[in-house]
């Protein structure tokens, strides 16, 4: 909300995107008690994307806090130059390492609430994440609106690994 303070946003129960000049970064501010639905979110890279969806899912469902994404180490996941970046090799594990550092372990087979890391576009390494919600469906946030879709053969063919939170 341009020109609004956090106090004004809270009074009006408005979600706000705040640009922090000194840090050259954006922050999403949601008034206390306000929840953004997991389904139907508009894609805004770094604000509402697949990584944030996983963070919000685990916070909402299990009160599990997943650390903020380190843009410096994994910048390639949030750029338009994905195919040209250094991560474009099959052995890159940066994205997997990020989730392991947040309490996830690799699994064989799927259970509800597992995350699925997949190749994206021309990349040969894990560069996208979704949540398996059971009954052959995933909660995902590609470039448009977050939604629930079948865990299709195309997604299965791009799956690098599945992971489960150890708690």
mmCIF file of C-alpha atoms in Angstrom:
data_model
loop_
_atom_site.group_PDB
_atom_site.id
_atom_site.type_symbol
_atom_site.label_atom_id
_atom_site.label_comp_id
_atom_site.label_asym_id
_atom_site.label_seq_id
_atom_site.Cartn_x
_atom_site.Cartn_y
_atom_site.Cartn_z
ATOM 1 C CA UNK A 1 0.000 0.000 0.000
ATOM 2 C CA UNK A 2 1.864 3.023 -1.248
ATOM 3 C CA UNK A 3 2.335 5.770 1.305
ATOM 4 C CA UNK A 4 0.728 3.770 4.117
ATOM 5 C CA UNK A 5 2.364 2.909 7.391
ATOM 6 C CA UNK A 6 2.198 -0.520 8.995
ATOM 7 C CA UNK A 7 -0.192 0.954 11.561
ATOM 8 C CA UNK A 8 -2.585 2.139 8.844
ATOM 9 C CA UNK A 9 -2.344 -1.214 7.068
ATOM 10 C CA UNK A 10 -3.126 -2.985 10.346
ATOM 11 C CA UNK A 11 -6.151 -0.775 11.059
ATOM 12 C CA UNK A 12 -7.539 -1.493 7.608
ATOM 13 C CA UNK A 13 -6.408 -5.156 7.630
ATOM 14 C CA UNK A 14 -4.516 -4.597 4.378
ATOM 15 C CA UNK A 15 -1.636 -6.741 3.241
ATOM 16 C CA UNK A 16 1.208 -4.497 2.085
ATOM 17 C CA UNK A 17 4.375 -4.837 0.058
ATOM 18 C CA UNK A 18 7.011 -2.533 1.522
ATOM 19 C CA UNK A 19 10.172 -1.548 -0.313
ATOM 20 C CA UNK A 20 13.124 -1.075 2.055
ATOM 21 C CA UNK A 21 15.446 1.412 0.387
ATOM 22 C CA UNK A 22 18.517 0.798 2.568
ATOM 23 C CA UNK A 23 18.363 -2.974 2.041
ATOM 24 C CA UNK A 24 17.151 -2.716 -1.572
ATOM 25 C CA UNK A 25 14.634 -5.417 -0.742
ATOM 26 C CA UNK A 26 10.900 -5.966 -0.460
ATOM 27 C CA UNK A 27 8.980 -7.140 2.592
ATOM 28 C CA UNK A 28 5.448 -8.462 2.740
ATOM 29 C CA UNK A 29 3.590 -7.093 5.726
ATOM 30 C CA UNK A 30 0.451 -8.884 6.819
ATOM 31 C CA UNK A 31 -1.378 -7.410 9.798
ATOM 32 C CA UNK A 32 -1.411 -9.685 12.842
ATOM 33 C CA UNK A 33 -4.216 -12.191 12.508
ATOM 34 C CA UNK A 34 -4.513 -11.761 8.740
ATOM 35 C CA UNK A 35 -3.926 -14.915 6.723
ATOM 36 C CA UNK A 36 -3.333 -14.962 2.992
ATOM 37 C CA UNK A 37 -5.094 -18.023 1.511
ATOM 38 C CA UNK A 38 -2.749 -20.675 0.155
ATOM 39 C CA UNK A 39 -4.902 -21.162 -2.953
ATOM 40 C CA UNK A 40 -5.509 -18.282 -5.360
ATOM 41 C CA UNK A 41 -2.376 -16.233 -4.689
ATOM 42 C CA UNK A 42 -1.117 -14.108 -7.548
ATOM 43 C CA UNK A 43 2.518 -14.877 -8.407
ATOM 44 C CA UNK A 44 4.994 -12.165 -7.401
ATOM 45 C CA UNK A 45 8.556 -13.445 -7.408
ATOM 46 C CA UNK A 46 10.128 -13.237 -3.959
ATOM 47 C CA UNK A 47 6.802 -12.201 -2.390
ATOM 48 C CA UNK A 48 4.319 -14.907 -3.381
ATOM 49 C CA UNK A 49 6.065 -17.790 -5.131
ATOM 50 C CA UNK A 50 6.649 -21.521 -4.608
ATOM 51 C CA UNK A 51 9.145 -20.989 -1.785
ATOM 52 C CA UNK A 52 6.868 -18.642 0.150
ATOM 53 C CA UNK A 53 3.944 -21.035 -0.401
ATOM 54 C CA UNK A 54 5.898 -23.843 1.286
ATOM 55 C CA UNK A 55 6.918 -21.541 4.148
ATOM 56 C CA UNK A 56 3.317 -20.401 4.693
ATOM 57 C CA UNK A 57 1.910 -23.931 4.361
ATOM 58 C CA UNK A 58 4.148 -25.347 7.087
ATOM 59 C CA UNK A 59 3.641 -22.304 9.321
ATOM 60 C CA UNK A 60 -0.152 -22.459 8.952
ATOM 61 C CA UNK A 61 -0.623 -26.235 9.148
ATOM 62 C CA UNK A 62 2.077 -27.237 11.653
ATOM 63 C CA UNK A 63 3.473 -24.042 13.177
ATOM 64 C CA UNK A 64 6.842 -24.931 11.619
ATOM 65 C CA UNK A 65 8.988 -21.923 10.806
ATOM 66 C CA UNK A 66 11.110 -22.276 7.668
ATOM 67 C CA UNK A 67 13.964 -19.790 7.499
ATOM 68 C CA UNK A 68 13.833 -17.079 4.900
ATOM 69 C CA UNK A 69 15.274 -17.884 1.554
ATOM 70 C CA UNK A 70 18.870 -16.660 1.099
ATOM 71 C CA UNK A 71 18.751 -14.760 -2.183
ATOM 72 C CA UNK A 72 22.523 -14.403 -2.334
ATOM 73 C CA UNK A 73 23.212 -18.137 -2.327
ATOM 74 C CA UNK A 74 20.286 -19.160 -4.493
ATOM 75 C CA UNK A 75 19.734 -16.071 -6.642
ATOM 76 C CA UNK A 76 19.393 -18.189 -9.796
ATOM 77 C CA UNK A 77 16.013 -19.412 -8.639
ATOM 78 C CA UNK A 78 14.600 -15.897 -8.833
ATOM 79 C CA UNK A 79 16.033 -14.544 -12.065
ATOM 80 C CA UNK A 80 14.874 -14.554 -15.638
ATOM 81 C CA UNK A 81 18.262 -15.871 -16.772
ATOM 82 C CA UNK A 82 17.774 -19.345 -15.298
ATOM 83 C CA UNK A 83 19.052 -21.234 -18.325
ATOM 84 C CA UNK A 84 22.288 -19.210 -18.475
ATOM 85 C CA UNK A 85 23.141 -19.518 -14.795
ATOM 86 C CA UNK A 86 25.846 -21.612 -13.186
ATOM 87 C CA UNK A 87 23.241 -23.829 -11.504
ATOM 88 C CA UNK A 88 22.311 -25.348 -14.833
ATOM 89 C CA UNK A 89 24.091 -28.611 -14.227
ATOM 90 C CA UNK A 90 22.659 -31.863 -13.036
ATOM 91 C CA UNK A 91 24.696 -32.142 -9.831
ATOM 92 C CA UNK A 92 23.687 -28.794 -8.295
ATOM 93 C CA UNK A 93 22.087 -29.360 -4.864
ATOM 94 C CA UNK A 94 21.672 -25.783 -3.566
ATOM 95 C CA UNK A 95 17.880 -25.966 -3.481
ATOM 96 C CA UNK A 96 17.891 -29.387 -1.803
ATOM 97 C CA UNK A 97 20.468 -28.127 0.723
ATOM 98 C CA UNK A 98 18.193 -25.165 1.559
ATOM 99 C CA UNK A 99 15.348 -27.483 2.546
ATOM 100 C CA UNK A 100 17.652 -29.879 4.406
ATOM 101 C CA UNK A 101 18.931 -26.949 6.463
ATOM 102 C CA UNK A 102 15.288 -26.292 7.395
ATOM 103 C CA UNK A 103 14.553 -29.752 8.760
ATOM 104 C CA UNK A 104 13.566 -31.702 5.648
ATOM 105 C CA UNK A 105 14.969 -35.135 4.821
ATOM 106 C CA UNK A 106 14.849 -37.050 1.559
ATOM 107 C CA UNK A 107 12.170 -39.705 1.292
ATOM 108 C CA UNK A 108 11.242 -42.654 -0.834
ATOM 109 C CA UNK A 109 7.564 -42.578 -1.712
ATOM 110 C CA UNK A 110 5.102 -39.804 -0.974
ATOM 111 C CA UNK A 111 2.913 -38.964 1.986
ATOM 112 C CA UNK A 112 0.666 -35.963 2.500
ATOM 113 C CA UNK A 113 2.685 -32.843 3.392
ATOM 114 C CA UNK A 114 5.873 -33.996 1.646
ATOM 115 C CA UNK A 115 7.533 -31.497 -0.653
ATOM 116 C CA UNK A 116 8.461 -32.308 -4.225
ATOM 117 C CA UNK A 117 11.492 -30.648 -5.804
ATOM 118 C CA UNK A 118 11.483 -30.601 -9.579
ATOM 119 C CA UNK A 119 13.503 -29.443 -12.560
ATOM 120 C CA UNK A 120 12.095 -26.303 -14.102
ATOM 121 C CA UNK A 121 12.302 -25.287 -17.735
ATOM 122 C CA UNK A 122 15.659 -26.200 -19.236
ATOM 123 C CA UNK A 123 17.363 -26.519 -15.853
ATOM 124 C CA UNK A 124 18.738 -29.918 -14.922
ATOM 125 C CA UNK A 125 18.764 -29.238 -11.166
ATOM 126 C CA UNK A 126 15.979 -28.791 -8.608
ATOM 127 C CA UNK A 127 14.591 -25.273 -9.073
ATOM 128 C CA UNK A 128 10.903 -25.482 -8.122
ATOM 129 C CA UNK A 129 9.016 -26.873 -5.131
ATOM 130 C CA UNK A 130 5.450 -27.999 -4.508
ATOM 131 C CA UNK A 131 3.589 -29.756 -1.701
ATOM 132 C CA UNK A 132 2.008 -33.170 -2.018
ATOM 133 C CA UNK A 133 -1.402 -32.938 -0.331
ATOM 134 C CA UNK A 134 -2.429 -36.555 -0.873
ATOM 135 C CA UNK A 135 -4.783 -38.399 -3.211
ATOM 136 C CA UNK A 136 -2.490 -37.756 -6.170
ATOM 137 C CA UNK A 137 -2.625 -33.945 -5.903
ATOM 138 C CA UNK A 138 -0.133 -31.144 -5.273
ATOM 139 C CA UNK A 139 -0.393 -27.578 -4.042
ATOM 140 C CA UNK A 140 1.798 -25.515 -6.336
ATOM 141 C CA UNK A 141 2.628 -21.966 -7.324
ATOM 142 C CA UNK A 142 4.041 -21.606 -10.792
ATOM 143 C CA UNK A 143 3.950 -18.254 -12.584
ATOM 144 C CA UNK A 144 0.260 -17.457 -12.299
ATOM 145 C CA UNK A 145 -2.081 -18.402 -9.461
ATOM 146 C CA UNK A 146 -1.390 -20.910 -6.671
ATOM 147 C CA UNK A 147 -3.644 -23.921 -7.037
ATOM 148 C CA UNK A 148 -4.181 -27.631 -6.516
ATOM 149 C CA UNK A 149 -3.422 -29.856 -9.484
ATOM 150 C CA UNK A 150 -2.916 -33.554 -10.153
ATOM 151 C CA UNK A 151 0.577 -34.891 -9.563
ATOM 152 C CA UNK A 152 0.797 -35.565 -13.274
ATOM 153 C CA UNK A 153 3.151 -37.750 -15.253
ATOM 154 C CA UNK A 154 4.873 -34.602 -16.565
ATOM 155 C CA UNK A 155 5.605 -33.440 -13.009
ATOM 156 C CA UNK A 156 6.706 -36.940 -11.970
ATOM 157 C CA UNK A 157 9.140 -37.015 -14.901
ATOM 158 C CA UNK A 158 10.708 -33.724 -13.720
ATOM 159 C CA UNK A 159 10.883 -34.730 -10.050
ATOM 160 C CA UNK A 160 14.408 -34.593 -8.617
ATOM 161 C CA UNK A 161 13.481 -35.736 -5.107
ATOM 162 C CA UNK A 162 10.807 -35.743 -2.434
ATOM 163 C CA UNK A 163 11.385 -34.558 1.114
ATOM 164 C CA UNK A 164 9.552 -34.741 4.439
ATOM 165 C CA UNK A 165 9.917 -32.486 7.455
ATOM 166 C CA UNK A 166 11.466 -34.515 10.258
ATOM 167 C CA UNK A 167 8.976 -33.278 12.859
#
